[in-house]
Coordinates of C-alpha atoms and ligand atoms in Angstrom, one line a residue:
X1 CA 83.7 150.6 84.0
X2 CA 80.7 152.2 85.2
X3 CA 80.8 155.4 82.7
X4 CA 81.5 154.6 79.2
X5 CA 84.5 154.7 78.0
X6 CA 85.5 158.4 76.2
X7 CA 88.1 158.8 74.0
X8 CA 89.2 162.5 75.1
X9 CA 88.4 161.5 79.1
X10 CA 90.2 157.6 79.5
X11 CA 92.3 158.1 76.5
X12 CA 95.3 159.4 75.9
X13 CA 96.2 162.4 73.3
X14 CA 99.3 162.7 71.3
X15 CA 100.5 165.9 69.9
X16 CA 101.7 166.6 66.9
X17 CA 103.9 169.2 65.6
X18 CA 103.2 169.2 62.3
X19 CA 106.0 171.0 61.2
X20 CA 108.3 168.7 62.3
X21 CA 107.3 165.2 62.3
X22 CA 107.6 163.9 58.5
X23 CA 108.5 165.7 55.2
X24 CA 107.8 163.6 52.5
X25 CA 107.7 166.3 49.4
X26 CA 111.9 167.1 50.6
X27 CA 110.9 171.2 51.1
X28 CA 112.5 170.1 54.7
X29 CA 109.0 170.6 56.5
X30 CA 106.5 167.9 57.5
X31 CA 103.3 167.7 55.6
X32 CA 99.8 165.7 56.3
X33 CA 101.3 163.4 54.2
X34 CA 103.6 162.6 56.4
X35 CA 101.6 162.4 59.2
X36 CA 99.4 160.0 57.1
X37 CA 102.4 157.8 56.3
X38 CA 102.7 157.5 60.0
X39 CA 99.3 156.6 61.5
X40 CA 100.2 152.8 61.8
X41 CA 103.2 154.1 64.0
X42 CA 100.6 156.5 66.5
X43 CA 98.1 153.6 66.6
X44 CA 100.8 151.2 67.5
X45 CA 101.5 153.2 70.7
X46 CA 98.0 152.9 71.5
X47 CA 97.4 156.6 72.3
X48 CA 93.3 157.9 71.4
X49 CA 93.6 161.0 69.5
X50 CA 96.1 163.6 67.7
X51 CA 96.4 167.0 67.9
X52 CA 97.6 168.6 65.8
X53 CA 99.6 172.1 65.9
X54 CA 98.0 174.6 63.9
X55 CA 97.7 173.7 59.6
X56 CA 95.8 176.7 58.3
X57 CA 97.9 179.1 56.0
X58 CA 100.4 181.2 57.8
X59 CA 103.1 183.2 56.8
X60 CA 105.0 181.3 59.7
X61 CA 105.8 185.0 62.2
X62 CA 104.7 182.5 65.0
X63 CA 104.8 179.0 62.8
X64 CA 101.1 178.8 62.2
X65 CA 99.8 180.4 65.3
X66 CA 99.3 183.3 63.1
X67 CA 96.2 182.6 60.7
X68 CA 95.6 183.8 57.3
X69 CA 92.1 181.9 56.3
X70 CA 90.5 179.4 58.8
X71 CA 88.7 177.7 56.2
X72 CA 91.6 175.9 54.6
X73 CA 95.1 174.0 54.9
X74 CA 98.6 175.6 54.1
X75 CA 99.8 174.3 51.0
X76 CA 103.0 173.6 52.7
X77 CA 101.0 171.3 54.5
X78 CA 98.7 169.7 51.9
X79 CA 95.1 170.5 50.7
X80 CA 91.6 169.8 52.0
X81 CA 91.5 166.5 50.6
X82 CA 94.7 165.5 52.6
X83 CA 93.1 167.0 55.4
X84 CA 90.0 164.4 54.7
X85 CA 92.0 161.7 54.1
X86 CA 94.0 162.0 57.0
X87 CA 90.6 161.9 59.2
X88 CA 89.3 159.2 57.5
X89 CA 92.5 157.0 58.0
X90 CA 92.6 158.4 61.4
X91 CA 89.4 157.2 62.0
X92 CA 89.6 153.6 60.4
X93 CA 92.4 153.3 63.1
X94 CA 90.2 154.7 65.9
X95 CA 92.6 157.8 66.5
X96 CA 90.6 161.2 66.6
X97 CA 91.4 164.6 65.6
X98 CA 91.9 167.5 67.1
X99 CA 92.7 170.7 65.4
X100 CA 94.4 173.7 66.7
X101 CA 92.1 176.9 66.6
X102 CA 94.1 180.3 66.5
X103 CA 91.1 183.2 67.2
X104 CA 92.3 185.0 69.7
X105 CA 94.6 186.7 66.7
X106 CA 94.7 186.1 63.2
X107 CA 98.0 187.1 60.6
X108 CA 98.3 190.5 59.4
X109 CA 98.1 188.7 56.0
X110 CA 94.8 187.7 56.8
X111 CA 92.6 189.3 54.2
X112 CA 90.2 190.9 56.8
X113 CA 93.5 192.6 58.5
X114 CA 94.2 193.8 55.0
X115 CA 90.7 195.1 54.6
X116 CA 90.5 196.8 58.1
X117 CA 93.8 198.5 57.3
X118 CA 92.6 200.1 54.6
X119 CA 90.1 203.0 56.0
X120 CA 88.4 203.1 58.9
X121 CA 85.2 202.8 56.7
X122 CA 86.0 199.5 55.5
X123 CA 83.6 197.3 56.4
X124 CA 86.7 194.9 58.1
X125 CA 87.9 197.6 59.9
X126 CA 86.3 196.8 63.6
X127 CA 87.0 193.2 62.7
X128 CA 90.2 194.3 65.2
X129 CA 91.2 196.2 67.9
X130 CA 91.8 200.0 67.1
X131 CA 92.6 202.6 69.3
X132 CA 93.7 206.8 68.7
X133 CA 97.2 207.6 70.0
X134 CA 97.3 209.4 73.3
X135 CA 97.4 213.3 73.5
X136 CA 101.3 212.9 72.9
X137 CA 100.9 210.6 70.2
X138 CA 102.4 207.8 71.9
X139 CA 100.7 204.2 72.4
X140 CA 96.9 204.2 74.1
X141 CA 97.9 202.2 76.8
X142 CA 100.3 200.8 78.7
X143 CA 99.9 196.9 77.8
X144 CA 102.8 194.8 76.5
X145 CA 103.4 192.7 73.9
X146 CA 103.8 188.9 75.2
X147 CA 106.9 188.4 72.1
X148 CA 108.4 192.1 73.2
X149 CA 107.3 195.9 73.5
X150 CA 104.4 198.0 73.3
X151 CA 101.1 195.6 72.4
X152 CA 100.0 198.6 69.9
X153 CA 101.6 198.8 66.5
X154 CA 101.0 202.1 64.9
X155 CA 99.5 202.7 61.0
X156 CA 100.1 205.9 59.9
X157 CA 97.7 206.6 57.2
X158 CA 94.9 205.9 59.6
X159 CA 96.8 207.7 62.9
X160 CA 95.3 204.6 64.8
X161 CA 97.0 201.9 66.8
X162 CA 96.2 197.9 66.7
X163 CA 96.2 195.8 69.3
X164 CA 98.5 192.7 69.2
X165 CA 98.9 190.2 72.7
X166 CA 101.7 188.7 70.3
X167 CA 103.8 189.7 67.5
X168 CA 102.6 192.7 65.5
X169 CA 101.9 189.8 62.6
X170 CA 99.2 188.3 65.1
X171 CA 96.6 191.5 65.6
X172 CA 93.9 190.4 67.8
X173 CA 90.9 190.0 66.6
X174 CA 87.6 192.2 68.2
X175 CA 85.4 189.6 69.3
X176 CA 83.6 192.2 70.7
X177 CA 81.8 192.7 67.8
X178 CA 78.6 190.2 67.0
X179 CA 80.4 189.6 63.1
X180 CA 83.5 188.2 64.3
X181 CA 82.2 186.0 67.4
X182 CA 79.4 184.6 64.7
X183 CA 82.4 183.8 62.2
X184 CA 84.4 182.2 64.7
X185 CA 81.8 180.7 66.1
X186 CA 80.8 179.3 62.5
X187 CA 84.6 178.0 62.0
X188 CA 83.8 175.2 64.7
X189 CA 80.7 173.9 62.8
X190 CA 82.9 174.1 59.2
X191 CA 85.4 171.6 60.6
X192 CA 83.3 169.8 62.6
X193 CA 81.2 169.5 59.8
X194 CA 84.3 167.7 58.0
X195 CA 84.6 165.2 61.0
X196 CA 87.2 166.6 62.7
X197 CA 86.8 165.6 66.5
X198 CA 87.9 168.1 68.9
X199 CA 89.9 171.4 68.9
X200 CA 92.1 172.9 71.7
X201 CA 92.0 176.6 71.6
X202 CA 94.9 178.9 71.5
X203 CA 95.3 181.5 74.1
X204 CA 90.9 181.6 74.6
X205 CA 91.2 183.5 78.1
X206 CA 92.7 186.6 75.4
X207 CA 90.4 186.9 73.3
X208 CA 88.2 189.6 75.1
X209 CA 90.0 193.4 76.8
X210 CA 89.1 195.5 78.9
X211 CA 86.2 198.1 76.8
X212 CA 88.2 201.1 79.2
X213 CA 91.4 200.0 77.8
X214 CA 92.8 200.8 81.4
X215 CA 96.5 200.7 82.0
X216 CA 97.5 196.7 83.7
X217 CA 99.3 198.1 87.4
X218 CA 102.6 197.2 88.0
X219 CA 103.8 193.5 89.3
X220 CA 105.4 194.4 92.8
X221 CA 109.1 193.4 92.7
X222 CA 112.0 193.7 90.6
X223 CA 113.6 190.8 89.1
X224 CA 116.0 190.4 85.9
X225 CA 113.2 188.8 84.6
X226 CA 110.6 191.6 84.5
X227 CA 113.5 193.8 83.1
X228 CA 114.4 191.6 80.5
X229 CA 110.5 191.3 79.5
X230 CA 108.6 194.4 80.3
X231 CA 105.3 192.2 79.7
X232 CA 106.1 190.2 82.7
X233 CA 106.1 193.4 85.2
X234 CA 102.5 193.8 84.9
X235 CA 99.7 192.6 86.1
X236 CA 97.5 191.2 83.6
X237 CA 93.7 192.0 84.7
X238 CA 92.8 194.7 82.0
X239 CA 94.5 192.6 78.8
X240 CA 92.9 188.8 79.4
X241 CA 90.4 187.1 81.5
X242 CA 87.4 188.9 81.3
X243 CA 84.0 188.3 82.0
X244 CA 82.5 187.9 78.6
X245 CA 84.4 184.8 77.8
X246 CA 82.4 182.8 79.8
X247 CA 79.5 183.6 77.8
X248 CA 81.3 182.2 74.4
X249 CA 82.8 179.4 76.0
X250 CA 79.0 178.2 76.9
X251 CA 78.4 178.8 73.1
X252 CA 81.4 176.8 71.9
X253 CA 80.1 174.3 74.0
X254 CA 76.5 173.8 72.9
X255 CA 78.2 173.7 69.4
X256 CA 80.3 170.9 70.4
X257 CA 77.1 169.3 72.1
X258 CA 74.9 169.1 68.4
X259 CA 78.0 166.5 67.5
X260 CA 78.3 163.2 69.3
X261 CA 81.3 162.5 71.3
X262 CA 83.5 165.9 70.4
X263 CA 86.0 168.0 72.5
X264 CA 87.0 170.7 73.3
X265 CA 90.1 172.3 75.4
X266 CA 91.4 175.3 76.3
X267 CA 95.1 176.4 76.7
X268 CA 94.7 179.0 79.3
X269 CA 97.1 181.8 79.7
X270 CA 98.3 184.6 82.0
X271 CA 95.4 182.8 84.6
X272 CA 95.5 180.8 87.7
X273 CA 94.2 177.4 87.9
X274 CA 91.1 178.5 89.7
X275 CA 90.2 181.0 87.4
X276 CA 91.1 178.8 84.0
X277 CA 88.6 175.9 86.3
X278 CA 86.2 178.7 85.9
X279 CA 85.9 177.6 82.2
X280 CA 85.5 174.3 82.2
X281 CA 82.2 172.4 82.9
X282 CA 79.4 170.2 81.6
X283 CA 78.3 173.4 79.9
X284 CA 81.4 174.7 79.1
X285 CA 85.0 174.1 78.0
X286 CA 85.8 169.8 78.7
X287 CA 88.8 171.0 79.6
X288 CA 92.1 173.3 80.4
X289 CA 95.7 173.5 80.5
X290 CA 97.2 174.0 83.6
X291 CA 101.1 174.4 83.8
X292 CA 101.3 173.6 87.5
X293 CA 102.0 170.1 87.1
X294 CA 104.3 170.6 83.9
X295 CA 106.5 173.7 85.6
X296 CA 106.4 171.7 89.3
X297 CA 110.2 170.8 90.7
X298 CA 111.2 167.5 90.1
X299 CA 109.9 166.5 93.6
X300 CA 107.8 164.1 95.1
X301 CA 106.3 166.6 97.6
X302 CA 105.9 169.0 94.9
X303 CA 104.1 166.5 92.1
X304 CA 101.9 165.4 94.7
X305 CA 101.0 168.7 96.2
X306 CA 100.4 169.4 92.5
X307 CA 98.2 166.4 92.1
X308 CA 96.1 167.0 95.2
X309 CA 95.4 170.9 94.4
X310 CA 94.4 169.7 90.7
X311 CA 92.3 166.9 91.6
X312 CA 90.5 168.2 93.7
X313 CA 90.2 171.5 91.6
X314 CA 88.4 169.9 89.1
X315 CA 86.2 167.7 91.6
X316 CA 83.4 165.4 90.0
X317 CA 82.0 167.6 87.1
X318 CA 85.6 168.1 85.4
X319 CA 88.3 166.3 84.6
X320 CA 92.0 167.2 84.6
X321 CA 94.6 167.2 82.2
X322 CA 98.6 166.0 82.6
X323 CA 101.4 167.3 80.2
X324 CA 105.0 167.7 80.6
X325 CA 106.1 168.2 77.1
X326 CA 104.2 171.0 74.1
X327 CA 105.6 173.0 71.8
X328 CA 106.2 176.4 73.9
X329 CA 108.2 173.9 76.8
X330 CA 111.7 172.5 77.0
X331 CA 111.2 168.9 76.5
X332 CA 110.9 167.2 80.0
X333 CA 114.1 165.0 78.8
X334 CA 116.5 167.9 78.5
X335 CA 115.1 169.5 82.2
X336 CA 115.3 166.3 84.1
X337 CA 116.8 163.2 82.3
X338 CA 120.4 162.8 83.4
X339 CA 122.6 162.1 80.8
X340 CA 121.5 159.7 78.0
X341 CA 119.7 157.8 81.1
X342 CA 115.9 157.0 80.4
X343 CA 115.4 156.3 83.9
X344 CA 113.9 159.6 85.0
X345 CA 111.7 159.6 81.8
X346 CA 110.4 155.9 82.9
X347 CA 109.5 157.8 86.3
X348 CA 107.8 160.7 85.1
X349 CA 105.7 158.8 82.3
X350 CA 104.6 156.7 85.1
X351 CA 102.9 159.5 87.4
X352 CA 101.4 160.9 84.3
X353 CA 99.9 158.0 83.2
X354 CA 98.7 157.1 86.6
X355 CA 97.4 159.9 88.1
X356 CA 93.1 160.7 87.5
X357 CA 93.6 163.0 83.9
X358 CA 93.7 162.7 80.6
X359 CA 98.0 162.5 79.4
X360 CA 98.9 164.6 76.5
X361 CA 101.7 163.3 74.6
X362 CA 104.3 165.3 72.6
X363 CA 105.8 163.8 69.3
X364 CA 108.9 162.0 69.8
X365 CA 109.0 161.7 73.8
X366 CA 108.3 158.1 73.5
X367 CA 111.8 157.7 72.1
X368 CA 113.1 160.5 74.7
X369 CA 113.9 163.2 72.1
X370 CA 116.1 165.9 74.0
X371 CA 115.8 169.7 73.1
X372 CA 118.2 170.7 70.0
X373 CA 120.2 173.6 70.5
X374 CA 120.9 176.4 68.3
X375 CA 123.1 179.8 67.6
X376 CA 121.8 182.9 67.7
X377 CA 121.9 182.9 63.5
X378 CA 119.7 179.3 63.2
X379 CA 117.0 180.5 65.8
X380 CA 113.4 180.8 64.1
X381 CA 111.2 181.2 67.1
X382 CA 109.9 185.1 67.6
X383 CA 110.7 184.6 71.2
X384 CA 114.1 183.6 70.9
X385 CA 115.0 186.3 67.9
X386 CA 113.3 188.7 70.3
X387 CA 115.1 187.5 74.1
X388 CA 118.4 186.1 73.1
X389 CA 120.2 185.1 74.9
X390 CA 117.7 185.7 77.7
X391 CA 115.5 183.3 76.6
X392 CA 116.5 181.2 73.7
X393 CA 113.0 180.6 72.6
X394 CA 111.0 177.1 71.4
X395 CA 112.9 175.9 68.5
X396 CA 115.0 173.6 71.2
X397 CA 111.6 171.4 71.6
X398 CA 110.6 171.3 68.2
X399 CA 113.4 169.4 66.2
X400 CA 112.0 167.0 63.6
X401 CA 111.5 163.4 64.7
X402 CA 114.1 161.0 65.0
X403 CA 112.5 158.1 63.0
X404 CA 115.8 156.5 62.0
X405 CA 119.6 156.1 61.6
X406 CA 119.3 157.2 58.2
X407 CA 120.1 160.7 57.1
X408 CA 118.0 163.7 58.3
X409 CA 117.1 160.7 60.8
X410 CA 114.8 159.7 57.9
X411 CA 112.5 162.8 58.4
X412 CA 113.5 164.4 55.4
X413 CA 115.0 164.1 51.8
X414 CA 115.8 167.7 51.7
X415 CA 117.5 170.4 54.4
X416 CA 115.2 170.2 57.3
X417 CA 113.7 173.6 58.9
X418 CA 115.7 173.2 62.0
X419 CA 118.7 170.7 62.4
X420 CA 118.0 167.2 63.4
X421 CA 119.0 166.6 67.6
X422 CA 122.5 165.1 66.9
X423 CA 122.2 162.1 68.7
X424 CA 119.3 160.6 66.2
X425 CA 122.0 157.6 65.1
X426 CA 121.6 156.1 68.2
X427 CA 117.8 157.7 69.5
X428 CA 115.6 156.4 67.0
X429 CA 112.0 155.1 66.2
X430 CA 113.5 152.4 63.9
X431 CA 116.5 151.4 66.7
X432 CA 114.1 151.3 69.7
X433 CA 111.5 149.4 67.8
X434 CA 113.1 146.6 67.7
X435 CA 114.5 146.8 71.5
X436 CA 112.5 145.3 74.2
X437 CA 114.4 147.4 76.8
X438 CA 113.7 150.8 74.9
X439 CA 111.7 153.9 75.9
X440 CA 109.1 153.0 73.3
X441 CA 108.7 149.8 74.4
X442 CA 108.2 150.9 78.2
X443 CA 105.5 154.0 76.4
X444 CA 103.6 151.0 74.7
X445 CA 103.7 148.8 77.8
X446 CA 102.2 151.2 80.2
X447 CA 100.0 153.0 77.8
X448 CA 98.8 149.3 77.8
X449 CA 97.8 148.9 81.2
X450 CA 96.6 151.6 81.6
X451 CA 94.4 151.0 78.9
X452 CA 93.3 147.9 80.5
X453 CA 92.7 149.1 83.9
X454 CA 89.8 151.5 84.3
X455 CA 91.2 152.3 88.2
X456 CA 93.9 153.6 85.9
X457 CA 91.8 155.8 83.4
X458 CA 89.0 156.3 85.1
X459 CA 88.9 155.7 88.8
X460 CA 89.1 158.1 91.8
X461 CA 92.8 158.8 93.6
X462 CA 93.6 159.1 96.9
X463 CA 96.9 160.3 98.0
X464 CA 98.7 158.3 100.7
X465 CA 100.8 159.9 103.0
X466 CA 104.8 159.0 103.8
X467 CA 107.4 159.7 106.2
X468 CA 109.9 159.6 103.1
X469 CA 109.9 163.0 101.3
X470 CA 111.3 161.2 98.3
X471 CA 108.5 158.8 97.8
X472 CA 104.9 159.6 95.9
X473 CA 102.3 157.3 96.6
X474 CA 98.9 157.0 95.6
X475 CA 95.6 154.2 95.5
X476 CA 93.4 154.6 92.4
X477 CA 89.8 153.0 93.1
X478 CA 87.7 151.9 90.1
X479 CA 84.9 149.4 91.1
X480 CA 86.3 146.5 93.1
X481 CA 89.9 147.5 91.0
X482 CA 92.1 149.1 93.4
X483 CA 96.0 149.8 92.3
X484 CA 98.8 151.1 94.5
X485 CA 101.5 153.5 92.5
X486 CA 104.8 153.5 94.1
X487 CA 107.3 156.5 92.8
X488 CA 110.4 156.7 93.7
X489 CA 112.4 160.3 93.2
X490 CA 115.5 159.9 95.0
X491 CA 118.8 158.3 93.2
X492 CA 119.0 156.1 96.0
X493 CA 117.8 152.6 96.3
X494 CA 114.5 152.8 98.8
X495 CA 113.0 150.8 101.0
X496 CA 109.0 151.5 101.2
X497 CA 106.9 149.9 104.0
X498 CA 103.9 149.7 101.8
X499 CA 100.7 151.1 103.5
X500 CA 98.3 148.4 102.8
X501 CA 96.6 145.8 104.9
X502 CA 96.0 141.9 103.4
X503 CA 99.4 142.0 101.6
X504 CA 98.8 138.6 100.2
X505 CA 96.1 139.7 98.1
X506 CA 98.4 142.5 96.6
X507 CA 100.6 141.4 93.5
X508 CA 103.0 143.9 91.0
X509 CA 101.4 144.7 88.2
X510 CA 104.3 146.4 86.8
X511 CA 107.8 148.1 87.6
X512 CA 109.8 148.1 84.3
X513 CA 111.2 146.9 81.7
X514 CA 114.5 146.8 83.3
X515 CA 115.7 143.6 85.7
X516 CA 114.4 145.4 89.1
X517 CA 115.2 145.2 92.1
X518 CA 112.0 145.7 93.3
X519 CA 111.5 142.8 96.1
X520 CA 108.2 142.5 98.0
X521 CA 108.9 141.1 101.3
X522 CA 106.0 141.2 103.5
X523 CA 105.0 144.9 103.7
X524 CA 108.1 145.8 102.1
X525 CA 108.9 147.2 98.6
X526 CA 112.8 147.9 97.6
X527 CA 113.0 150.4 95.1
X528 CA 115.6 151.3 92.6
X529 CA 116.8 154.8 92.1
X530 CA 114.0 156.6 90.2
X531 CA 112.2 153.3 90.2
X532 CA 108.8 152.8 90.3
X533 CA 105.8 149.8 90.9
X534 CA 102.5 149.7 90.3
X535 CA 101.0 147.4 92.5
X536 CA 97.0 145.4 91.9
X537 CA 94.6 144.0 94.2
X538 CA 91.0 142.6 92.8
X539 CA 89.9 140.3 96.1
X540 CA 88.2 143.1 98.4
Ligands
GLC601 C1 99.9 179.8 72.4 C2 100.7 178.8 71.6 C3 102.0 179.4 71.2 C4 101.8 180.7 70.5 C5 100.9 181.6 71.2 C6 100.3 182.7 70.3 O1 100.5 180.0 73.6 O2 100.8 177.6 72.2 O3 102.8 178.5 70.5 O4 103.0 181.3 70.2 O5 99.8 181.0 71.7 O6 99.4 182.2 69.4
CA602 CA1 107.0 168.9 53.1

């Protein structure tokens, strides 16, 4: 490889949801411990880095996403030292770690919230977002909350309102004033200063308003939708993507830049993929979420337009990012696996491990965990409690992992937080470990090659065009490597006239696990349904 090899760039990351991945104290919720207990297992897979869903103390109104000190781990989680021992281990098995920073918001437990409520004279008070009532006394403005009605929560002994993008537990914080941006900013150095390795930031595109508070103008249109959730008939220009964000995402940056080899990314929100490109760059973010690869229809002319736009989005002096699976998404399983079937799955790892970005992972995919689903009394997500049955919420993605046939699917001693997906007797870490034809096996055999071949991890794509609307198919370049990715996406057995010239020097790298019936016959390829072949050529 010509550049040298990067850990967030070439690598692949692997998210965790704390939460749910190992209890090992039986309170029924996972713990660093438990995540400690299983770095052999993340290693093993042969993934880069972990990130890790938000461990600071919350009070849990958004699980974590709703801060109440930055400088310190939940107990339910562990303690500092946990938190060190888990980056050390980490580190002695060359996985990174990146940590989820909330600032956009912080809890309403947070001590500075409970200062800034106290008098408009407290010295906390323009830590957040206050605003009078209007003449009538009603809210200042007209912007929604994202988790249901009016963004502004009223405090009567101060007749002021508080602005909240979230739940009214998550007011935002005022980083429009120098104290807060120069605390935040001093957050990154504190745990980077304790090794951690990389952050991806919550919601960053939020954390700056409009000064005018204007009123958002209406979304054109009327759907259920927009009914359902008045926050989705407006047009978000006055709440989110301002100007002065770019100036803070150049400071973050030159932070990250006094460490070596650190990283950071940003989940954009409420923006398009040209204006969340507008924040990343050699001098500022390394990188964004994007959910037009994640929400595309399972299509091959849809992934690939996808792909294209993407690519060449981020050009020369970015690189992308590919995810089908977080915590805020149905699992890709339970939107496009058929049945207990893994050969959809197969397909999809195989485009996002092949395309030119760096894959995030999400706990428990590798084994092809399918969203749990829950009644209206079990559900703990905000979103859900708020939309039912609308919108059901996240809980369905964020069931605890399946790690074996025994009870609780081994994840905990005690009653876990949400109920184990009932099919973990059969889909298990333990029960596919020792199958050669499982999921995990085919996630550790291409996360292998690609490993293995920078034209893979590293090298340029180029999109190759077919008569067959069912078939993706594209050429990565690294050096003298070239390899030929083959995707099928119909349920029928295809027949691909492979566009390359000196098929001799051509051989098939991979195409499964399973017995294919992938043939090569001169410039022929038969594919199964959903069946896939990676294809190699060194000579030219
Ligand atoms: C992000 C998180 C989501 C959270 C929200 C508010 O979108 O991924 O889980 O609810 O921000 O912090
Ligand atoms: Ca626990």
């Amino acid at each position: 490889m010509t550049e040298k090899r990067l850990w967030w760039k070439h690598g692949i990351i692997y998210q965790i949801y704390p939460r749910s991945f190992q209890d090992t104290n039986g309170d029924g919720i996972g713990d660093l411990a438990g995540v400690i207990q299983h770095l052999d297992y993340i290693q093993d897979l042969g993934v880069d880095a972990i990130w890790l869903s938000p461990i600071n103390p919350s009070p849990d109104v958004d699980f974590g996403y709703d801060v109440a000190d930055y400088h310190t781990i939940d107990p339910k989680f562990g303690n500092l030292q946990d938190f060190e021992r888990l980056t050390q281990e980490a580190h002695k098995r060359n996985l990174h770690i990146i940590m989820d920073l909330v600032l956009s918001h912080s809890s309403d437990q947070h001590r500075w919230f409970q200062e800034a409520q106290k008098s408009v004279d407290n010295p906390y008070h323009n830590w957040y977002i206050w605003r009078d009532p209007a003449p009538d006394g009603g809210v200042p403005n007209n912007w929604m909350a994202m988790f249901g009605g009016s963004a502004w929560e009223y405090v009567e002994h101060l007749n002021k309102y508080y602005y909240h993008m979230f739940t009214k537990g998550q007011p935002d914080l005022n980083w429009h004033n120098p104290e807060v941006r120069s605390t935040m900013l001093d957050v990154f150095r504190y745990w980077l200063d304790k090794g951690v390795d990389g952050f991806r930031l919550d919601v960053f595109n939020n954390y700056f308003q409009d000064q005018q508070f204007r009123d958002n103008p209406p979304e054109a249109g009327f759907s259920l939708r927009k009914l359902v959730r008045k926050f989705e008939a407006q047009k978000h220009i006055y709440d989110t993507n301002q100007p002065e964000m770019i100036e803070v995402v150049e400071d973050i940056r030159s932070i990250m830049d006094c460490y070596p080899e650190r990283y950071v990314v940003g989940e954009t929100f409420l923006a398009s993929s040209a204006q969340a490109r507008t924040f990343i760059g050699p001098n500022r973010l390394h990188a964004g979420f994007d959910y037009g690869f994640c929400n595309a229809p399972f299509s091959a002319q849809a992934y690939g337009q996808a792909i294209q736009y993407w690519d060449a989005l981020h050009g020369k002096d970015a690189w992308p990012n590919y995810f089908f699976n977080n915590h805020d998404t149905p699992r890709s399983t339970s939107r496009f696996a058929r049945g207990d079937s893994d050969a959809i799955p197969k397909l999809l790892l195989t485009m996002q491990l092949t395309v030119r970005g760096t894959p995030y992972l999400y706990y428990g995919e590798e084994i092809g965990i399918r969203d749990i689903s829950l009644p209206r009394s079990l559900i703990q997500d905000p979103v859900g409690k708020q939309y039912w049955p609308f919108n059901k919420g996240r809980d369905g993605c964020r069931s605890p992992m399946q790690w074996s046939a025994r009870e609780n699917a081994g994840f905990t001693s005690g009653e876990p937080w949400l109920p184990v997906n009932k099919d973990y007797r059969v889909r298990n870490v333990e029960a596919q470990a020792a199958s050669p034809a499982s999921l995990l096996a085919f996630y550790k055999e291409l996360i292998a090659i690609r490993r293995a071949h920078p034209a893979l991890n590293a090298g340029a794509l180029e999109l190759i065009s077919t008569d067959d609307d069912d078939l993706l198919i594209y050429q990565r370049q690294e050096g003298d490597e070239k390899i030929l990715v083959v995707l099928n996406f119909s349920r029928q057995i295809t027949t691909c006239q492979l566009p390359i010239e000196n098929f001799n020097k051509w051989e098939l790298l991979y195409a499964g696990n399973e017995a294919i019936t992938s043939q090569m016959t001169e410039n022929d390829l038969n594919l199964p349904a959903y069946g896939f072949a990676i294809l190699i050529s060194r000579s030219e």
